[in-house]
mmCIF file of C-alpha atoms in Angstrom:
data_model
loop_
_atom_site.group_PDB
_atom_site.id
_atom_site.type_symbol
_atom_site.label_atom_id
_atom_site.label_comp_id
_atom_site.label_asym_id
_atom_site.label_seq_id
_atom_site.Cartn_x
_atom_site.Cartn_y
_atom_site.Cartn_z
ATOM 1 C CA UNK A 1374 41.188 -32.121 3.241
ATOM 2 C CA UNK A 1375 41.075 -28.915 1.167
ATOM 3 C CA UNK A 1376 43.993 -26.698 1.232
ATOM 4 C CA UNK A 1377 44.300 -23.213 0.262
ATOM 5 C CA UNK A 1378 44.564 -19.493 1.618
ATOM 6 C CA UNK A 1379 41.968 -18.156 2.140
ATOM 7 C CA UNK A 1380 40.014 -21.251 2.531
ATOM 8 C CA UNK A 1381 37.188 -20.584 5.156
ATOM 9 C CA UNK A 1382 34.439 -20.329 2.014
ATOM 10 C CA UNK A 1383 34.923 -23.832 0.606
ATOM 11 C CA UNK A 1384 32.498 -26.272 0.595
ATOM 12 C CA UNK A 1385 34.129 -28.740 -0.498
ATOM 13 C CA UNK A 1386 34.085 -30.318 2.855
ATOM 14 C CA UNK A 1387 30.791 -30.480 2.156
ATOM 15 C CA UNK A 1388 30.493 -32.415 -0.938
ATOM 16 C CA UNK A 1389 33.360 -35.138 0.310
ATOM 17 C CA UNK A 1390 31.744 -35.652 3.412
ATOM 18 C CA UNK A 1391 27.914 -35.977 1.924
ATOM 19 C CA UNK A 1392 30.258 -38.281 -0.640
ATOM 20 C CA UNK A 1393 31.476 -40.483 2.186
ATOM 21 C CA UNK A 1394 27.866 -41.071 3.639
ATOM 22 C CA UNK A 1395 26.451 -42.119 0.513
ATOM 23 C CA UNK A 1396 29.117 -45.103 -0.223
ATOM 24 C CA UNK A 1397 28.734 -45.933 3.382
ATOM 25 C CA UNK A 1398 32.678 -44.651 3.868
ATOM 26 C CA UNK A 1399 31.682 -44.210 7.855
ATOM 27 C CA UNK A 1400 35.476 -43.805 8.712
ATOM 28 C CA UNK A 1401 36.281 -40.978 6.359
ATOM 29 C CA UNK A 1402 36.504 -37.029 6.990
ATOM 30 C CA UNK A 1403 37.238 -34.291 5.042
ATOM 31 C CA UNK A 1404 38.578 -30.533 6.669
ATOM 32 C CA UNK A 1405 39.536 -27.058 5.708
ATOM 33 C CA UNK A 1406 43.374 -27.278 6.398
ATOM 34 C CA UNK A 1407 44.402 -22.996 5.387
ATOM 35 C CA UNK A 1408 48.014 -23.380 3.655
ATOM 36 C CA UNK A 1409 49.953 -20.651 1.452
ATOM 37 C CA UNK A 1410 52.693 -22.024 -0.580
ATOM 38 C CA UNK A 1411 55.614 -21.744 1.736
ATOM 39 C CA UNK A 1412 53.818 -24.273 4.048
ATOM 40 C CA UNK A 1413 52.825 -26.640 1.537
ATOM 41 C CA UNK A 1414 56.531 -28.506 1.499
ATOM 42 C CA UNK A 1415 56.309 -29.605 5.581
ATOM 43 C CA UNK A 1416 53.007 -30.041 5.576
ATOM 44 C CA UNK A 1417 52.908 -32.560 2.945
ATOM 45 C CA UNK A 1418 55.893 -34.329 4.521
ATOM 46 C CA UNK A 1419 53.932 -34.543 8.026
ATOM 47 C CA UNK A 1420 51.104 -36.771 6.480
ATOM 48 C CA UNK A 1421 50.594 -40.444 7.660
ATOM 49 C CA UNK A 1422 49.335 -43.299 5.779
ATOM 50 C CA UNK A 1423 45.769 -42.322 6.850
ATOM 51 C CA UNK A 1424 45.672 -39.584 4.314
ATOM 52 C CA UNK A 1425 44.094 -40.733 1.087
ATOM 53 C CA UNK A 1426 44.292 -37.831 -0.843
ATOM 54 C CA UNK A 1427 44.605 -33.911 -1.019
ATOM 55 C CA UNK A 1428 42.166 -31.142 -2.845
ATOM 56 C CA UNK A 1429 44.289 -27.995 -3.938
ATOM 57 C CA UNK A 1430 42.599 -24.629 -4.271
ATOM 58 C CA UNK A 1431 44.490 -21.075 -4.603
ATOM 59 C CA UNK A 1432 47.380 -20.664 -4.835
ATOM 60 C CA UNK A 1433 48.713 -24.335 -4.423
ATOM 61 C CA UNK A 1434 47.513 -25.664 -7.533
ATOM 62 C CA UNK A 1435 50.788 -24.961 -9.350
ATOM 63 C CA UNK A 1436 52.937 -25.257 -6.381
ATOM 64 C CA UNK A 1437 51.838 -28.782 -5.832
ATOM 65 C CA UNK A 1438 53.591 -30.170 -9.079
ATOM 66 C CA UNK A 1439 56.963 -30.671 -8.054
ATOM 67 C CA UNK A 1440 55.850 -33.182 -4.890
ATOM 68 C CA UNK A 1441 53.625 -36.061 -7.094
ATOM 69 C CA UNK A 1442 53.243 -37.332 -10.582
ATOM 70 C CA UNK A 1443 50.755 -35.356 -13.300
ATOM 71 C CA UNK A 1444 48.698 -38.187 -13.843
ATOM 72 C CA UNK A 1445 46.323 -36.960 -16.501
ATOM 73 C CA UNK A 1446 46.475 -35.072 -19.793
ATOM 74 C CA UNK A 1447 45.468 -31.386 -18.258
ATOM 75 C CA UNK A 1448 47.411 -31.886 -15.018
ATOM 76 C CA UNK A 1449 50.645 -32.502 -17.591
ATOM 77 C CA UNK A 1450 49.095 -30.129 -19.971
ATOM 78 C CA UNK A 1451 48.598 -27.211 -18.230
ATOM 79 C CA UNK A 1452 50.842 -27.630 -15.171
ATOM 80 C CA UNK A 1453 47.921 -27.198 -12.772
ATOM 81 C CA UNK A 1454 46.319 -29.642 -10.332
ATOM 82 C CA UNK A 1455 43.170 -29.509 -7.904
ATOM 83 C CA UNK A 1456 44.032 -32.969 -6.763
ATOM 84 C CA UNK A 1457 46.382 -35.224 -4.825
ATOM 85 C CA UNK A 1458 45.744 -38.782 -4.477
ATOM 86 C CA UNK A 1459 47.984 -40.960 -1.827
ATOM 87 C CA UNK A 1460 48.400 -44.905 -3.321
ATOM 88 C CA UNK A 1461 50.905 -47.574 -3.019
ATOM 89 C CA UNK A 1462 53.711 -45.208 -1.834
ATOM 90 C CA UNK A 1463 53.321 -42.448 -4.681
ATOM 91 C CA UNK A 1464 51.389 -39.052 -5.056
ATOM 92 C CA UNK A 1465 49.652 -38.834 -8.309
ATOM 93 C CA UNK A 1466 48.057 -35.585 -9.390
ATOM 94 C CA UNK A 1467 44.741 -34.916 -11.719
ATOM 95 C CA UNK A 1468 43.330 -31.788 -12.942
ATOM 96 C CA UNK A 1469 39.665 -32.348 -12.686
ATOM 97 C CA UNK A 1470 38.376 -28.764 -12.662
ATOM 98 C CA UNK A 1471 38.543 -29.307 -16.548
ATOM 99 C CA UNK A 1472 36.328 -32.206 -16.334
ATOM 100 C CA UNK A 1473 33.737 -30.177 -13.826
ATOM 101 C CA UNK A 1474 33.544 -27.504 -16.634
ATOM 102 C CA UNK A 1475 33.132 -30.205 -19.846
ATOM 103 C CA UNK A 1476 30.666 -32.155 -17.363
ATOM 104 C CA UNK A 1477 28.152 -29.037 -16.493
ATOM 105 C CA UNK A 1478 27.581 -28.244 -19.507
ATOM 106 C CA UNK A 1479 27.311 -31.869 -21.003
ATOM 107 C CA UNK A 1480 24.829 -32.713 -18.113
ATOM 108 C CA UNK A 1481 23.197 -29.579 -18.961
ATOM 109 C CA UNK A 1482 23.128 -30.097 -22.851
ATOM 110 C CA UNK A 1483 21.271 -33.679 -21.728
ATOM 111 C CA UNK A 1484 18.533 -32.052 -19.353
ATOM 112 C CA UNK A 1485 17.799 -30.056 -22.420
ATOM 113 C CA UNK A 1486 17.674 -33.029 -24.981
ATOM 114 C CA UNK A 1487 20.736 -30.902 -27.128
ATOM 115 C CA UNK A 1488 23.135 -33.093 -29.248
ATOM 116 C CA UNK A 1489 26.144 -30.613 -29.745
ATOM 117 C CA UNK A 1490 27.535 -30.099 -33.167
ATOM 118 C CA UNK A 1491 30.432 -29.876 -35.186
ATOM 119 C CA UNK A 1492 32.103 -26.693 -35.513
ATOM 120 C CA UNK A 1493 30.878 -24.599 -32.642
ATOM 121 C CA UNK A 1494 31.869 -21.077 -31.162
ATOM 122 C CA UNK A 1495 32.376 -19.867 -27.722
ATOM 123 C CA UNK A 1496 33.525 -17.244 -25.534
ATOM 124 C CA UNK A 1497 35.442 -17.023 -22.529
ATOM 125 C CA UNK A 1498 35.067 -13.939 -20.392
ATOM 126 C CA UNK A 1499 38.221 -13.219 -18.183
ATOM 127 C CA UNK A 1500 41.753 -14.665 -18.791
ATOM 128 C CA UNK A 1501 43.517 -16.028 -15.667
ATOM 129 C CA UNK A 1502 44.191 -19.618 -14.492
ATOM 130 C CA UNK A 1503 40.081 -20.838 -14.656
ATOM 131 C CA UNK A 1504 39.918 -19.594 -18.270
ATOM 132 C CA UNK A 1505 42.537 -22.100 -19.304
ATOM 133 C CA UNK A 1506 40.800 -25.020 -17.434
ATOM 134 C CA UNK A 1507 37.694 -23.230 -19.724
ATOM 135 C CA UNK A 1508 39.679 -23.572 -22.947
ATOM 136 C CA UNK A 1509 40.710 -27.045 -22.048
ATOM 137 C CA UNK A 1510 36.819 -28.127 -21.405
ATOM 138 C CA UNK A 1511 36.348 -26.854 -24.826
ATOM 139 C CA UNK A 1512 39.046 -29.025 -26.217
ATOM 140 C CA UNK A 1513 37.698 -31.989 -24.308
ATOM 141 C CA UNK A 1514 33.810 -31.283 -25.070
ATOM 142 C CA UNK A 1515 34.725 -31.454 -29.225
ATOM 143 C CA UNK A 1516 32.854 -29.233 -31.540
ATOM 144 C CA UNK A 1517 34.004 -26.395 -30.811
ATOM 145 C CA UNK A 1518 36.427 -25.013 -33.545
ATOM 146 C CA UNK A 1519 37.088 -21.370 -32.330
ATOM 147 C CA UNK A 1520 37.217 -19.564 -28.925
ATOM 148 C CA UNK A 1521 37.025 -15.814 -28.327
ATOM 149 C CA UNK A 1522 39.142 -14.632 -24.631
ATOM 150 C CA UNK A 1523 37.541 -11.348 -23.982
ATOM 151 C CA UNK A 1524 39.449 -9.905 -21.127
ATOM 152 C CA UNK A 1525 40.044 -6.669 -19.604
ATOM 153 C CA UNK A 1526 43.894 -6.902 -20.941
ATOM 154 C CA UNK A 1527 43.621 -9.333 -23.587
ATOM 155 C CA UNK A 1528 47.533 -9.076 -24.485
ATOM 156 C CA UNK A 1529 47.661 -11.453 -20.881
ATOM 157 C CA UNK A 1530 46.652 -14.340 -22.527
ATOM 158 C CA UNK A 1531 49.879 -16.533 -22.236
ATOM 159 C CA UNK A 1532 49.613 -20.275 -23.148
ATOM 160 C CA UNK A 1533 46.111 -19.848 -24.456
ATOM 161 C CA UNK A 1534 46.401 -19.653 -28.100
ATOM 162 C CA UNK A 1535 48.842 -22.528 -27.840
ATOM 163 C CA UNK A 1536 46.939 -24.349 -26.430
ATOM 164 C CA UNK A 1537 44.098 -24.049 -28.766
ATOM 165 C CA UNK A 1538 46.739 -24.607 -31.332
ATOM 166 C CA UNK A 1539 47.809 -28.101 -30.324
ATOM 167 C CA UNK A 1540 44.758 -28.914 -30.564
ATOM 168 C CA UNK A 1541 42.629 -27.592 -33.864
ATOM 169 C CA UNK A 1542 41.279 -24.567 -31.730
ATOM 170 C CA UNK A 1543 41.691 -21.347 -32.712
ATOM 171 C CA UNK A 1544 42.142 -19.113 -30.250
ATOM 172 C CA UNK A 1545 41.299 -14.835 -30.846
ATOM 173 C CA UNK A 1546 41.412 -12.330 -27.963
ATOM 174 C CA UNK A 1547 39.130 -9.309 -27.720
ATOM 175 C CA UNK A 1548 38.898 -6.486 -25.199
ATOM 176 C CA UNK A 1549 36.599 -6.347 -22.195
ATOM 177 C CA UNK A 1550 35.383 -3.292 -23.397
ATOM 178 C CA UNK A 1551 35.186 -3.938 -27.346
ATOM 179 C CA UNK A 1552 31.921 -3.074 -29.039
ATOM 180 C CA UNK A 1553 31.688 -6.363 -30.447
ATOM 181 C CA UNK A 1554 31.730 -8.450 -27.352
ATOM 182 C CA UNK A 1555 27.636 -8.318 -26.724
ATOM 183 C CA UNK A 1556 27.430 -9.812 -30.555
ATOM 184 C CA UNK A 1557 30.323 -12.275 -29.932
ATOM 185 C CA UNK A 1558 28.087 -13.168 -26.674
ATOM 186 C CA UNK A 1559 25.049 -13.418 -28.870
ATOM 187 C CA UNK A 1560 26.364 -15.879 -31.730
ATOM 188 C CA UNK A 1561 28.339 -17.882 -29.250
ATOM 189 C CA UNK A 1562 27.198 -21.813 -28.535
ATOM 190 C CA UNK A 1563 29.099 -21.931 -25.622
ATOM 191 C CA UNK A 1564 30.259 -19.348 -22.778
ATOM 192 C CA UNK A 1565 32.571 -19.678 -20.008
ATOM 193 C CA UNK A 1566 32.520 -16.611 -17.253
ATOM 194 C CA UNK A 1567 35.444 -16.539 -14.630
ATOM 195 C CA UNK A 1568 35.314 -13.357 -13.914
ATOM 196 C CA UNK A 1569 34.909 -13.384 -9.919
ATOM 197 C CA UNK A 1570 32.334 -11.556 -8.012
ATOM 198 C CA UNK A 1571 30.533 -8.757 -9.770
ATOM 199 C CA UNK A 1572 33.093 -8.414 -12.402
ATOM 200 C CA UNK A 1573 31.034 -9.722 -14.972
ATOM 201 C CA UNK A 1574 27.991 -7.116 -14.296
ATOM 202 C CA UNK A 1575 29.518 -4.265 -16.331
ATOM 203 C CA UNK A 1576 29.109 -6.894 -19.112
ATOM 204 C CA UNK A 1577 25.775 -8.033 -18.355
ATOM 205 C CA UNK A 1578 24.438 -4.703 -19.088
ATOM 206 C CA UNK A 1579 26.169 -3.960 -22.080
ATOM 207 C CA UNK A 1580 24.774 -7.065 -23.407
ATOM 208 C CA UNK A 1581 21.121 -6.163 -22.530
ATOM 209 C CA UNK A 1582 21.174 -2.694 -23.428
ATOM 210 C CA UNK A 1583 22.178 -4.424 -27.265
ATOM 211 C CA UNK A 1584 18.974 -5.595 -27.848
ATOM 212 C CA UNK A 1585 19.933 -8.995 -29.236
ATOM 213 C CA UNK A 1586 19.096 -12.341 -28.319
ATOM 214 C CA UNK A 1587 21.410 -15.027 -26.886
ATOM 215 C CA UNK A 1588 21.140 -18.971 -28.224
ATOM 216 C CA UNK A 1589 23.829 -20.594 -26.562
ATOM 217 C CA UNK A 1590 24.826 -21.903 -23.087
ATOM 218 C CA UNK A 1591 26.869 -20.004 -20.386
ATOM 219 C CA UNK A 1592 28.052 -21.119 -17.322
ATOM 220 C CA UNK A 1593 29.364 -18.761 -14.718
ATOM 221 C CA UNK A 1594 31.844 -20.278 -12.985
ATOM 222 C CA UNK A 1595 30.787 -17.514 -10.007
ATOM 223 C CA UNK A 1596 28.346 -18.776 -7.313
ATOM 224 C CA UNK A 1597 28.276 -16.072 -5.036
ATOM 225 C CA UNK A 1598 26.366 -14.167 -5.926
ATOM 226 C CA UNK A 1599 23.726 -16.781 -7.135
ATOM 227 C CA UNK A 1600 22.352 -16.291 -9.607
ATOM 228 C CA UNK A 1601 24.629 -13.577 -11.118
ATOM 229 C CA UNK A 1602 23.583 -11.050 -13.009
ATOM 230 C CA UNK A 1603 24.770 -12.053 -16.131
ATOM 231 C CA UNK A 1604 23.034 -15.370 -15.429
ATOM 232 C CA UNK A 1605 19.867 -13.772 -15.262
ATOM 233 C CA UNK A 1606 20.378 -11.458 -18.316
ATOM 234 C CA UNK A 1607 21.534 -14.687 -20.437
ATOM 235 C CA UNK A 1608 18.521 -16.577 -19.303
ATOM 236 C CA UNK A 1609 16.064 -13.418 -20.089
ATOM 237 C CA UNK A 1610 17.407 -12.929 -23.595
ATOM 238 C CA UNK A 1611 16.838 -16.631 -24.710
ATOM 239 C CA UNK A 1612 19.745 -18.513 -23.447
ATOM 240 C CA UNK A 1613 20.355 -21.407 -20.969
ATOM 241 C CA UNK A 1614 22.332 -20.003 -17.682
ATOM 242 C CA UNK A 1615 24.687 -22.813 -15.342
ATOM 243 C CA UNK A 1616 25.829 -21.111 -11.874
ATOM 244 C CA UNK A 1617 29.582 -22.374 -10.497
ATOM 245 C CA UNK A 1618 27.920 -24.560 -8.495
ATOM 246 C CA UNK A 1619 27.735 -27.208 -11.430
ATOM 247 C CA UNK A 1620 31.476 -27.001 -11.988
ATOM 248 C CA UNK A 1621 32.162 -27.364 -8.242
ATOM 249 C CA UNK A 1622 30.028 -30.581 -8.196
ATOM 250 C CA UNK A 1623 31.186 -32.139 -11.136
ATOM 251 C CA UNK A 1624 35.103 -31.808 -9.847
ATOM 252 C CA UNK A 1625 34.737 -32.663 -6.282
ATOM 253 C CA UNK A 1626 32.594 -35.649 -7.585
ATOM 254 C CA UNK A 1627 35.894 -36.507 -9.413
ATOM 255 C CA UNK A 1628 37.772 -36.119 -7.076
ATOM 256 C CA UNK A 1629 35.936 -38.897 -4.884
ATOM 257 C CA UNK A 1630 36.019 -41.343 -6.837
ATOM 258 C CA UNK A 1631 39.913 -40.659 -7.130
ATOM 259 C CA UNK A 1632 40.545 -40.516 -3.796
ATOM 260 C CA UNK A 1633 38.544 -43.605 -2.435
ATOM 261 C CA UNK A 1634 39.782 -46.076 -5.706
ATOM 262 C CA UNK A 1635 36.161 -46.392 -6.627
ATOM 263 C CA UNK A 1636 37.285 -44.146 -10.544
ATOM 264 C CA UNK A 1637 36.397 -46.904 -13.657
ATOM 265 C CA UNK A 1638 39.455 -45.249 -15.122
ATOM 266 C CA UNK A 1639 41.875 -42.948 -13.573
ATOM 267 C CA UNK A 1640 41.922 -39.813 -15.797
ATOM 268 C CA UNK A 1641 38.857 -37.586 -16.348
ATOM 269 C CA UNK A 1642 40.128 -36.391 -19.787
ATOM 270 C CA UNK A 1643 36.736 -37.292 -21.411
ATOM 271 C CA UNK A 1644 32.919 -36.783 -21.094
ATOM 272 C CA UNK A 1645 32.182 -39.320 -23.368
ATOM 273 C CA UNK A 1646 30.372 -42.638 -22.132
ATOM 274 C CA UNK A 1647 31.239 -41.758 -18.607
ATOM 275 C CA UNK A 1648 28.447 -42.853 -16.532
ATOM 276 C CA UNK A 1649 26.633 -39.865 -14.101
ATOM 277 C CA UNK A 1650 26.822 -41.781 -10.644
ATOM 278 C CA UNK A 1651 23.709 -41.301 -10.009
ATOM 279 C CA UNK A 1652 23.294 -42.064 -6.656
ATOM 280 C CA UNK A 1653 26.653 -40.389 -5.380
ATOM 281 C CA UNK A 1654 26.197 -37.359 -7.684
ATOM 282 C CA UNK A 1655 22.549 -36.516 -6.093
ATOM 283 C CA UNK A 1656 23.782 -37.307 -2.900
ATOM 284 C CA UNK A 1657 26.106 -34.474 -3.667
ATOM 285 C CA UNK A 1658 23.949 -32.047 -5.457
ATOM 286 C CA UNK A 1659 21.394 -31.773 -2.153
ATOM 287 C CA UNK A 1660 23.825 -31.499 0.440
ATOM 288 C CA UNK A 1661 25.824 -28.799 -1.741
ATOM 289 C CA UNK A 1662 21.926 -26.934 -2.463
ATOM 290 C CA UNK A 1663 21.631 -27.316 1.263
ATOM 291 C CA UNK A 1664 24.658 -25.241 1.792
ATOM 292 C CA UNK A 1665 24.139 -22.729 -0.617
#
């Protein structure tokens, strides 16, 4: 199941269960369980051995950590986890919306016949918990040598530039609002929006009202509306737009292959060689297009 608060929206249920039917997994399910933090302890302690695994949406994913093992680099990294798998008597916990963000846009970069290079630029707009997972993707894409964080209060960037720092990123921070940011957008290779909702629009504008053309990629982590605005802006000035919906389906596919043992390796820290999953990943993709 999915926990979270609220959690109504979700789809992942959707994506496990189209998951399950497509490896022929006839006596799995996958729910909507709605959990805030001070619930998380006795629920997880109420769980039988039919319970393969967990996902973890708002606000659980740091208040899982102290009940399993960080079992990859961003899950230990970053202290955040979207994932709980149950095996042989332990709870080990991944971080695989870093690998939905690196995987969109590597899937994306191979629709388009792109080989990314060395020393590349990008932006992420808004600075909460997804634009870590953002800057991590970054790290684990390669290439890219320096990030922007335009935010509405850029001095709330804690942990970012560290992060960059550890390793060979550097990390700069620019205002929402800052005349620059629609020429930052413009020379960018890469861009990362988690700004929720609309949030993003005021930006959109300011960026087409510039006059400039765009070259790189964004994705827009933001798939409600869908497309966004700024998706559709991007994609009018020249540039190549991803909705959320790519992230969602590259983590929740993941996640399955965590949760039912079927993972070649066990840590989604690289893009690299990994093979698509063809089958399992379409299977996903038209039942989550169905949805939306």
């Amino acid at each position: 199941a999915v926990l979270g608060k609220p959690i109504a929206h979700s789809l992942s249920p959707v994506l496990h269960e189209a998951a399950y039917r497509a490896l022929g997994l006839d006596g799995w399910s996958y729910g909507r369980i709605e959990m805030d933090e001070d619930g998380l302890a006795g629920f997880l302690d109420s769980l039988d051995a039919g319970w393969a695994g967990l996902s973890l949406t708002m606000p659980l994913k740091r208040t899982i950590q102290p009940y399993g093992t960080p079992s990859n680099l961003w899950a230990r990294e970053l202290g955040v986890a979207n994932t709980a798998v149950f095996a042989d008597g332990a709870t080990r916990l991944y971080n695989t919306d870093v690998y939905g963000i690196a995987r969109a846009f590597a899937h994306a970069a191979q629709a388009q016949g792109v080989q990314p290079e060395a020393n590349q630029s990008a932006v992420i707009l808004g600075n909460g918990n997804t634009a870590t997972s953002a800057l991590a993707a970054y790290v684990m894409m390669g290439g890219v040598t320096h990030v922007t964080v335009a935010a509405r209060h850029p001095q709330r960037t804690p942990g970012l530039a560290e992060i960059g720092a550890r390793h060979g990123v550097d990390v700069t921070t620019a205002a929402l609002d800052d005349a620059h940011v629609p020429a930052l957008l413009a020379d960018a290779d890469l861009v990362v929006n988690t700004i929720p909702a609309h949030g993003a629009d005021a930006v959109a504008n300011r960026l087409d009202e510039a006059g400039v053309s765009v070259r790189g990629m964004l994705l827009d982590v933001v798939y409600d509306p869908r497309p966004t605005e700024l998706m559709e802006i991007w994609e009018r000035l020249g540039g190549v737009a991803l909705g959320g919906e790519e992230m969602l389906l590259y983590q929740a596919v993941a996640q399955v292959l965590l949760m039912t043992g079927l993972a070649a390796d066990d840590d989604f820290d690289a893009v690299d060689g990994r093979s698509m999953h063809g089958p399992l990943e379409q299977a996903m993709r038209e039942a989550l297009e169905e949805a939306l």
